[in-house]
Amino acid sequence: MNFATPLFLFFFLLIFGLRWILPRLKFLPEWAPKPFLLAGSYFFYMAWNPKFGLLLFGTTILDYWIGRKMDQKEGRSRAILLSISLVLNLSVLAFFKYFIFFMQSGNAVFSAFGLNLSLPVWRIVLPVGISFYTFQSLSYTIDVFRREILPEKNFWNYALFLSFFPQLVAGPIVPAKTFLPQLKTWVTWKELPLREGLVLVLIGVWKKVVIADQLSILPDSFYRSPLEFSSAYAWAAVFAYSLQIYCDFSGYTDIALGSALLLGFRLTENFRMPYLASGFSDFWRRWHISLSSWLRNYLYIPLGGNRKSEPRTYINLFLTMLLGGLWHGASWNFVVWGGFHGIFLGLERLGKKFWPGSFSPENKSGILGRFSYRIFVILAVVLCWVFFRSPNWKTTGIVFEKLFGFSSGADPALSSLRILFIAFFLFFAATWIGNRDEKYGSFRKFYEGLHPVLFGILVGVGLLLGAVFSSESQPFIYFVF
């Protein structure tokens, strides 16, 4: 997937240039730039594997047709149409993403009972971004069914909504109600938030190439052969991965959001300083916001949310997080990761019921308790990443033995520790700036107030320094989901 970065840059520059040129050609209609953006998005996606462009186009045709048909039907017919969308989309996703997982799990179950049945296990290539665009397309048909939005009448607008290349392969999952209205009017060049977009791209590049790729050395070495390393190395690797996955994924999101802004579109926020979370529910309001919002709106609430009995609420929470874990990948490690988060969310809800106000940031009487709970939450989140990163159950077991067994082995090199400490420093500094900017907007005021020439020089120097301090290029972690 290393091809994606230069290809992304090429298409962004091409379409950004067209975005600037085409509106100035007076003989072209207002919608003229959209076909270039659509064609570029499909070419970008099909450069990886042309066959899967047909799969994306098939999903587009299906749900566009479903939406239009729903507009003509009432009652049970609408429910049948929604069921067709759900069954076909989820069946395609299940086949490509989970077929091997289900077959291998079935063979393991049969073997455990002494049955020598061998279910077929085929080698299936996972289409990049299928989890993201499937959920995005389902958000459209569900919202049309609920009459929260009107069906999109322009097929090519819907095709662009589903294939928009900045967020196509790794999100964020943009609801139809957020993106489709932006296609009704083409933002003029003067209205583009150029500075905000460039700053987001710059921040995303630094998160990815300066922090995440540098940090990858520790967890990659450790998880490859954990028995060779000491407990100190294990803890360093686990904390390094917790920073790596955040900087890697949020870095991609920042680049996607910034690129979209420069093309005239505002996507949904996906991260909001998650490691400042005051609890597990707060963490999921800050981490992968587009997925957690999708799970809440289209899974947790339809299951009954907290409108049913108290036991049913806990079951709904657990099932939602369990399926959220499975969404990330075809592995029991992901299921367990999601299950633990479901358990933590349930226990936190139970605690708030019996000790109301104890978990509230406004409660000034329990500052030490709230601080201790925050530390516990972040430590639990960090340890849960072990399930997310481990390639198999055996490795997971060894990692936890290393973490809590205080065993000997190779200690982290001074250079690796230096990278980890620098990354922590950059992370805390960026979090402080981000937290301050969220409250007072001081960072935004700073770069918005700069002279255009000075702003351009600073952005250029920032990108140059990012290239200088970058490590060997690593694939984006969420490209495999």
Coordinates of N, CA, C and O in Angstrom, one line a residue, residues 161-311:
F161 N -20.2 11.0 -3.7 CA -20.3 10.8 -2.2 C -19.6 9.5 -1.7 O -18.9 9.5 -0.7
L162 N -19.8 8.4 -2.5 CA -19.3 7.1 -2.0 C -17.8 6.9 -2.4 O -17.2 6.1 -1.7
S163 N -17.3 7.6 -3.4 CA -16.0 7.4 -3.9 C -15.0 8.5 -3.6 O -13.9 8.4 -4.1
F164 N -15.4 9.5 -2.9 CA -14.6 10.7 -2.7 C -13.2 10.3 -2.2 O -13.1 9.8 -1.1
F165 N -12.1 10.5 -2.9 CA -10.9 9.8 -2.7 C -10.1 10.2 -1.4 O -9.5 9.4 -0.8
P166 N -10.2 11.4 -0.9 CA -9.5 11.7 0.4 C -9.9 10.8 1.5 O -9.0 10.4 2.3
Q167 N -11.1 10.4 1.6 CA -11.5 9.6 2.8 C -12.0 8.2 2.4 O -12.5 7.4 3.2
L168 N -11.8 7.8 1.1 CA -12.3 6.5 0.6 C -11.7 5.3 1.2 O -12.4 4.4 1.6
V169 N -10.4 5.3 1.4 CA -9.8 4.1 1.8 C -9.6 3.9 3.4 O -9.4 2.8 3.9
A170 N -9.7 5.0 4.1 CA -9.6 4.9 5.6 C -10.4 5.9 6.4 O -10.0 6.2 7.5
G171 N -11.5 6.3 5.8 CA -12.4 7.2 6.5 C -12.0 8.6 6.6 O -11.0 9.0 5.9
P172 N -12.7 9.4 7.3 CA -13.8 9.1 8.2 C -15.0 8.6 7.5 O -15.2 8.9 6.3
I173 N -15.9 7.9 8.2 CA -17.2 7.5 7.6 C -18.1 8.7 7.6 O -18.6 9.1 8.7
V174 N -18.4 9.2 6.5 CA -19.1 10.5 6.4 C -20.6 10.2 6.1 O -20.9 9.6 5.1
P175 N -21.5 10.6 6.9 CA -22.9 10.3 6.7 C -23.4 11.1 5.4 O -22.9 12.1 5.1
A176 N -24.4 10.5 4.8 CA -24.9 11.1 3.6 C -25.5 12.5 3.9 O -25.3 13.4 3.1
K177 N -26.1 12.6 5.0 CA -26.7 13.9 5.4 C -25.7 15.0 5.6 O -26.0 16.2 5.5
T178 N -24.4 14.6 5.8 CA -23.3 15.6 5.9 C -22.7 16.0 4.5 O -22.5 17.2 4.3
F179 N -22.5 15.0 3.7 CA -21.8 15.2 2.4 C -22.7 15.6 1.3 O -22.3 16.6 0.5
L180 N -23.8 15.0 1.0 CA -24.6 15.2 -0.1 C -25.1 16.7 -0.3 O -25.1 17.2 -1.4
P181 N -25.5 17.3 0.8 CA -25.9 18.7 0.7 C -24.8 19.6 0.2 O -25.0 20.7 -0.5
Q182 N -23.5 19.2 0.4 CA -22.4 20.1 0.0 C -22.2 20.0 -1.5 O -21.5 20.8 -2.1
L183 N -22.8 19.0 -2.2 CA -22.7 18.9 -3.6 C -23.7 19.7 -4.4 O -23.7 19.8 -5.6
K184 N -24.7 20.3 -3.7 CA -25.7 21.1 -4.3 C -25.1 22.4 -4.8 O -25.6 22.9 -5.9
T185 N -24.2 23.0 -4.1 CA -23.5 24.2 -4.5 C -22.0 24.1 -4.5 O -21.5 23.4 -3.6
W186 N -21.4 24.5 -5.5 CA -19.9 24.4 -5.6 C -19.3 25.6 -5.0 O -19.5 26.8 -5.4
V187 N -18.5 25.4 -3.9 CA -17.9 26.5 -3.2 C -16.9 27.2 -4.1 O -16.1 26.6 -4.8
T188 N -17.0 28.5 -4.1 CA -16.1 29.3 -4.9 C -14.7 29.3 -4.3 O -14.4 29.0 -3.2
W189 N -13.7 29.7 -5.2 CA -12.3 29.7 -4.8 C -12.1 30.6 -3.6 O -11.3 30.2 -2.7
K190 N -12.7 31.8 -3.6 CA -12.5 32.7 -2.5 C -13.0 32.2 -1.2 O -12.6 32.6 -0.1
E191 N -14.0 31.3 -1.2 CA -14.6 30.8 0.0 C -13.9 29.6 0.6 O -14.2 29.1 1.7
L192 N -12.9 29.0 -0.1 CA -12.2 27.9 0.4 C -11.3 28.2 1.6 O -10.6 29.2 1.6
P193 N -11.4 27.4 2.7 CA -10.6 27.7 3.9 C -9.2 27.1 3.7 O -8.8 26.1 4.3
L194 N -8.4 27.8 2.9 CA -7.1 27.4 2.5 C -6.2 27.2 3.6 O -5.5 26.1 3.7
R195 N -6.2 28.1 4.6 CA -5.2 28.0 5.7 C -5.6 26.9 6.6 O -4.7 26.1 7.0
E196 N -6.8 26.7 6.9 CA -7.2 25.6 7.7 C -6.9 24.3 7.1 O -6.4 23.3 7.8
G197 N -7.1 24.1 5.8 CA -6.8 22.9 5.1 C -5.3 22.6 5.1 O -4.9 21.5 5.3
L198 N -4.5 23.6 4.8 CA -3.1 23.4 4.7 C -2.5 23.0 6.1 O -1.6 22.2 6.2
V199 N -3.0 23.7 7.2 CA -2.5 23.4 8.5 C -2.9 21.9 8.9 O -2.1 21.2 9.5
L200 N -4.1 21.5 8.6 CA -4.5 20.1 8.8 C -3.6 19.1 8.1 O -3.2 18.1 8.7
V201 N -3.3 19.4 6.8 CA -2.4 18.5 6.1 C -1.1 18.5 6.7 O -0.5 17.4 6.9
L202 N -0.5 19.6 7.1 CA 0.8 19.7 7.7 C 0.8 18.9 9.0 O 1.8 18.1 9.3
I203 N -0.2 19.1 9.9 CA -0.3 18.4 11.1 C -0.3 16.9 10.9 O 0.3 16.1 11.5
G204 N -1.2 16.5 9.9 CA -1.3 15.0 9.6 C 0.0 14.4 9.1 O 0.3 13.3 9.5
V205 N 0.7 15.2 8.3 CA 2.0 14.6 7.8 C 3.0 14.4 8.9 O 3.7 13.4 9.0
W206 N 3.0 15.4 9.8 CA 4.0 15.3 11.0 C 3.5 14.1 11.9 O 4.4 13.3 12.3
K207 N 2.2 14.0 12.1 CA 1.8 12.8 13.0 C 2.2 11.5 12.3 O 2.7 10.6 13.1
K208 N 2.1 11.4 11.0 CA 2.3 10.1 10.4 C 3.8 9.9 10.2 O 4.4 8.9 10.7
V209 N 4.5 10.7 9.5 CA 5.9 10.4 9.1 C 6.9 10.7 10.1 O 8.0 10.1 10.2
V210 N 6.7 11.7 11.0 CA 7.7 12.0 12.1 C 7.4 11.2 13.3 O 8.4 10.8 14.0
I211 N 6.2 11.0 13.7 CA 5.9 10.3 15.0 C 5.6 8.9 14.8 O 6.3 8.0 15.3
A212 N 4.5 8.6 14.1 CA 4.0 7.2 14.0 C 5.0 6.3 13.3 O 5.3 5.2 13.8
D213 N 5.6 6.7 12.2 CA 6.6 5.8 11.5 C 7.8 5.6 12.3 O 8.4 4.5 12.2
Q214 N 8.3 6.7 13.0 CA 9.4 6.5 13.9 C 9.1 5.5 15.0 O 10.0 4.7 15.4
L215 N 7.9 5.6 15.6 CA 7.6 4.8 16.8 C 7.4 3.3 16.4 O 7.5 2.5 17.2
S216 N 7.1 3.1 15.1 CA 6.8 1.7 14.7 C 7.9 0.7 14.9 O 7.7 -0.5 15.0
I217 N 9.1 1.2 15.0 CA 10.3 0.4 15.2 C 10.1 -0.5 16.5 O 10.4 -1.7 16.5
L218 N 9.7 0.1 17.6 CA 9.6 -0.6 18.9 C 8.5 -1.7 18.8 O 8.8 -2.9 19.1
P219 N 7.3 -1.4 18.5 CA 6.3 -2.5 18.5 C 6.5 -3.5 17.4 O 6.2 -4.7 17.7
D220 N 7.0 -3.1 16.3 CA 7.2 -4.1 15.2 C 8.2 -5.1 15.6 O 8.1 -6.3 15.4
S221 N 9.3 -4.7 16.2 CA 10.4 -5.6 16.7 C 9.9 -6.5 17.8 O 10.1 -7.7 17.8
F222 N 9.1 -5.9 18.7 CA 8.7 -6.6 19.9 C 7.6 -7.7 19.5 O 7.7 -8.9 19.9
Y223 N 6.6 -7.3 18.7 CA 5.6 -8.3 18.4 C 6.0 -9.4 17.4 O 5.4 -10.4 17.3
R224 N 7.1 -9.1 16.7 CA 7.7 -10.1 15.8 C 8.2 -11.3 16.6 O 8.1 -12.4 16.2
S225 N 8.9 -11.0 17.7 CA 9.4 -12.1 18.6 C 9.5 -11.7 20.0 O 10.6 -11.3 20.5
P226 N 8.4 -11.6 20.7 CA 8.3 -11.1 22.1 C 9.1 -11.8 23.1 O 9.5 -11.2 24.1
L227 N 9.4 -13.1 22.9 CA 10.2 -13.9 23.9 C 11.6 -13.4 24.0 O 12.2 -13.6 25.0
E228 N 12.1 -12.7 23.0 CA 13.5 -12.2 23.1 C 13.7 -10.9 23.9 O 14.8 -10.6 24.2
F229 N 12.6 -10.3 24.3 CA 12.7 -9.0 25.0 C 12.3 -9.0 26.4 O 11.6 -9.9 26.9
S230 N 12.8 -8.0 27.1 CA 12.5 -7.9 28.6 C 11.1 -7.3 28.8 O 10.5 -6.7 27.9
S231 N 10.7 -7.3 30.1 CA 9.5 -6.6 30.5 C 9.5 -5.1 30.2 O 8.5 -4.5 29.9
A232 N 10.7 -4.5 30.5 CA 10.8 -3.1 30.2 C 10.6 -2.8 28.7 O 9.9 -1.8 28.4
Y233 N 11.1 -3.6 27.9 CA 10.9 -3.4 26.4 C 9.4 -3.6 26.1 O 8.9 -2.9 25.3
A234 N 8.8 -4.6 26.7 CA 7.4 -4.8 26.5 C 6.5 -3.6 26.8 O 5.7 -3.2 26.0
W235 N 6.8 -3.0 28.0 CA 6.0 -1.8 28.3 C 6.3 -0.7 27.4 O 5.4 0.1 27.0
A236 N 7.5 -0.5 27.0 CA 7.9 0.6 26.1 C 7.2 0.3 24.7 O 6.7 1.3 24.1
A237 N 7.2 -0.9 24.3 CA 6.5 -1.2 23.0 C 5.0 -1.0 23.0 O 4.4 -0.5 22.1
V238 N 4.4 -1.4 24.1 CA 2.9 -1.2 24.3 C 2.6 0.3 24.3 O 1.6 0.7 23.6
F239 N 3.3 1.1 25.0 CA 3.0 2.5 25.1 C 3.3 3.1 23.7 O 2.6 4.1 23.3
A240 N 4.4 2.7 23.1 CA 4.8 3.2 21.8 C 3.6 2.9 20.7 O 3.3 3.8 19.9
Y241 N 3.1 1.7 20.8 CA 2.0 1.4 19.9 C 0.8 2.2 20.1 O 0.1 2.6 19.2
S242 N 0.5 2.5 21.4 CA -0.7 3.3 21.7 C -0.6 4.7 21.1 O -1.6 5.3 20.6
L243 N 0.6 5.3 21.1 CA 0.9 6.5 20.4 C 0.9 6.4 18.9 O 0.4 7.2 18.1
Q244 N 1.5 5.3 18.4 CA 1.7 5.1 17.0 C 0.3 5.0 16.3 O 0.1 5.6 15.3
I245 N -0.6 4.2 16.9 CA -1.9 4.0 16.2 C -2.7 5.3 16.2 O -3.4 5.6 15.2
Y246 N -2.6 6.1 17.3 CA -3.3 7.3 17.3 C -2.7 8.3 16.3 O -3.5 8.9 15.5
C247 N -1.4 8.5 16.3 CA -0.8 9.4 15.3 C -0.9 8.9 13.9 O -1.1 9.8 13.0
D248 N -0.9 7.6 13.6 CA -1.1 7.1 12.3 C -2.5 7.4 11.8 O -2.6 7.9 10.7
F249 N -3.5 6.9 12.5 CA -4.9 7.0 12.1 C -5.4 8.5 12.1 O -6.0 8.9 11.1
S250 N -5.1 9.2 13.2 CA -5.5 10.6 13.2 C -4.8 11.4 12.2 O -5.3 12.4 11.7
G251 N -3.5 11.0 11.9 CA -2.7 11.7 10.9 C -3.3 11.6 9.5 O -3.4 12.6 8.8
Y252 N -3.7 10.4 9.2 CA -4.4 10.2 7.9 C -5.7 11.0 7.9 O -6.0 11.6 6.9
T253 N -6.5 11.0 9.0 CA -7.7 11.7 9.0 C -7.5 13.2 8.8 O -8.2 13.9 8.1
D254 N -6.4 13.8 9.5 CA -6.1 15.2 9.3 C -5.8 15.5 7.8 O -6.2 16.5 7.3
I255 N -5.0 14.6 7.2 CA -4.7 14.8 5.8 C -6.0 14.8 4.9 O -6.2 15.6 4.0
A256 N -6.8 13.8 5.2 CA -8.1 13.7 4.5 C -9.0 14.9 4.7 O -9.5 15.4 3.7
L257 N -9.1 15.3 5.9 CA -10.0 16.5 6.2 C -9.4 17.8 5.6 O -10.1 18.6 5.0
G258 N -8.1 17.9 5.7 CA -7.4 19.1 5.1 C -7.5 19.1 3.6 O -7.8 20.1 2.9
S259 N -7.3 17.9 2.9 CA -7.4 17.8 1.5 C -8.9 18.1 1.0 O -9.1 18.8 0.0
A260 N -9.8 17.6 1.8 CA -11.2 17.8 1.4 C -11.6 19.3 1.5 O -12.3 19.9 0.7
L261 N -11.1 20.0 2.6 CA -11.3 21.4 2.7 C -10.8 22.2 1.5 O -11.4 23.1 1.0
L262 N -9.6 21.8 1.0 CA -9.0 22.5 -0.1 C -9.7 22.2 -1.4 O -9.5 23.0 -2.4
L263 N -10.5 21.2 -1.4 CA -11.4 20.9 -2.6 C -12.8 21.4 -2.4 O -13.6 21.2 -3.3
G264 N -13.1 22.0 -1.2 CA -14.4 22.6 -1.1 C -15.4 21.8 -0.3 O -16.6 22.1 -0.3
F265 N -14.9 20.7 0.5 CA -15.8 19.9 1.2 C -15.3 19.8 2.7 O -14.1 19.7 3.0
R266 N -16.3 19.8 3.6 CA -16.0 19.6 5.0 C -16.5 18.3 5.5 O -17.7 18.0 5.5
L267 N -15.5 17.4 5.9 CA -15.9 16.1 6.4 C -16.1 16.1 7.9 O -15.8 17.1 8.5
T268 N -16.5 15.0 8.4 CA -16.8 14.9 9.8 C -15.5 14.7 10.7 O -14.6 14.1 10.2
E269 N -15.5 15.3 11.8 CA -14.4 15.1 12.8 C -14.3 13.7 13.2 O -15.3 13.0 13.4
N270 N -13.0 13.2 13.3 CA -12.8 11.8 13.7 C -12.1 11.6 15.0 O -12.2 10.5 15.6
F271 N -11.3 12.6 15.5 CA -10.6 12.5 16.7 C -10.7 13.8 17.5 O -10.6 14.9 16.9
R272 N -10.7 13.7 18.8 CA -10.8 14.9 19.6 C -10.0 14.6 20.9 O -10.5 14.4 22.0
M273 N -8.7 14.5 20.7 CA -7.7 14.3 21.9 C -8.2 13.2 22.8 O -8.5 13.4 24.0
P274 N -8.3 11.9 22.3 CA -8.9 10.8 23.0 C -8.2 10.4 24.3 O -8.8 9.9 25.2
Y275 N -6.8 10.7 24.4 CA -6.1 10.3 25.6 C -6.3 11.3 26.7 O -5.6 11.2 27.8
L276 N -7.1 12.3 26.5 CA -7.6 13.2 27.6 C -8.9 12.7 28.2 O -9.5 13.5 29.0
A277 N -9.4 11.6 27.8 CA -10.7 11.1 28.1 C -10.9 11.0 29.7 O -9.9 10.5 30.3
S278 N -12.0 11.4 30.2 CA -12.3 11.3 31.6 C -12.9 9.9 32.0 O -13.1 9.6 33.1
G279 N -13.3 9.1 30.9 CA -13.9 7.8 31.2 C -14.0 7.0 29.9 O -13.6 7.6 28.8
F280 N -14.5 5.8 29.9 CA -14.5 5.0 28.7 C -15.5 5.5 27.7 O -15.3 5.5 26.5
S281 N -16.7 6.0 28.2 CA -17.7 6.6 27.3 C -17.1 7.9 26.7 O -17.4 8.1 25.5
D282 N -16.4 8.6 27.5 CA -15.8 9.9 26.9 C -14.7 9.5 25.9 O -14.5 10.2 24.9
F283 N -14.0 8.4 26.1 CA -13.0 8.0 25.1 C -13.6 7.7 23.8 O -13.1 8.1 22.8
W284 N -14.8 7.1 23.8 CA -15.4 6.7 22.5 C -16.2 7.9 22.0 O -16.6 7.8 20.8
R285 N -16.3 9.0 22.7 CA -16.8 10.2 22.1 C -15.6 11.0 21.5 O -15.8 12.0 20.8
R286 N -14.4 10.6 21.7 CA -13.2 11.2 21.2 C -12.4 10.4 20.2 O -11.7 11.0 19.4
W287 N -12.5 9.1 20.2 CA -11.8 8.2 19.4 C -12.6 7.7 18.2 O -13.7 7.2 18.4
H288 N -12.1 7.7 17.0 CA -12.8 7.2 15.8 C -14.3 7.6 15.9 O -15.2 6.8 15.8
I289 N -14.5 8.9 16.0 CA -15.8 9.4 16.2 C -16.8 9.0 15.2 O -18.0 8.7 15.4
S290 N -16.4 9.0 13.9 CA -17.3 8.6 12.8 C -17.8 7.2 13.0 O -19.0 6.9 12.7
L291 N -16.9 6.3 13.4 CA -17.4 4.9 13.6 C -18.2 4.7 14.8 O -19.3 4.1 14.8
S292 N -17.8 5.4 16.0 CA -18.6 5.2 17.2 C -20.0 5.9 17.0 O -21.0 5.4 17.5
S293 N -20.0 7.0 16.2 CA -21.3 7.6 15.9 C -22.2 6.7 15.1 O -23.4 6.6 15.3
W294 N -21.6 6.1 14.1 CA -22.3 5.1 13.2 C -22.9 4.0 14.1 O -24.0 3.6 13.9
L295 N -22.0 3.4 14.9 CA -22.5 2.3 15.8 C -23.6 2.7 16.7 O -24.6 1.9 16.9
R296 N -23.5 3.9 17.2 CA -24.6 4.4 18.1 C -25.9 4.6 17.4 O -27.0 4.2 17.8
N297 N -25.8 5.3 16.2 CA -27.0 5.7 15.5 C -27.7 4.5 14.7 O -28.9 4.5 14.6
Y298 N -26.8 3.6 14.2 CA -27.4 2.5 13.4 C -27.3 1.1 13.9 O -27.8 0.2 13.3
L299 N -26.8 1.0 15.2 CA -26.8 -0.3 15.8 C -27.3 -0.3 17.2 O -28.3 -0.9 17.6
Y300 N -26.6 0.5 18.1 CA -27.0 0.6 19.5 C -28.5 1.1 19.7 O -29.2 0.5 20.4
I301 N -28.8 2.2 19.0 CA -30.2 2.7 19.2 C -31.2 1.8 18.6 O -32.3 1.5 19.2
P302 N -31.0 1.2 17.4 CA -32.0 0.3 16.9 C -32.1 -1.0 17.7 O -33.2 -1.6 17.8
L303 N -31.1 -1.4 18.4 CA -31.2 -2.5 19.3 C -32.0 -2.2 20.6 O -32.4 -3.1 21.3
G304 N -32.3 -0.9 20.8 CA -33.1 -0.5 22.0 C -32.3 0.5 22.8 O -33.0 1.2 23.6
G305 N -31.0 0.6 22.6 CA -30.2 1.6 23.4 C -30.4 1.5 24.8 O -30.4 0.4 25.4
N306 N -30.7 2.6 25.5 CA -31.0 2.5 27.0 C -32.5 2.7 27.2 O -32.9 3.1 28.3
R307 N -33.3 2.5 26.2 CA -34.8 2.7 26.4 C -35.5 1.5 26.9 O -36.6 1.6 27.3
K308 N -34.8 0.4 27.0 CA -35.4 -0.9 27.5 C -35.0 -1.0 28.9 O -34.7 -0.1 29.6
S309 N -35.0 -2.3 29.4 CA -34.6 -2.5 30.8 C -33.1 -2.3 31.0 O -32.4 -2.2 30.0
E310 N -32.7 -2.2 32.3 CA -31.3 -2.0 32.6 C -30.4 -3.1 32.1 O -29.4 -2.9 31.4
P311 N -30.8 -4.4 32.3 CA -30.0 -5.5 31.8 C -29.9 -5.4 30.2 O -28.8 -5.7 29.7

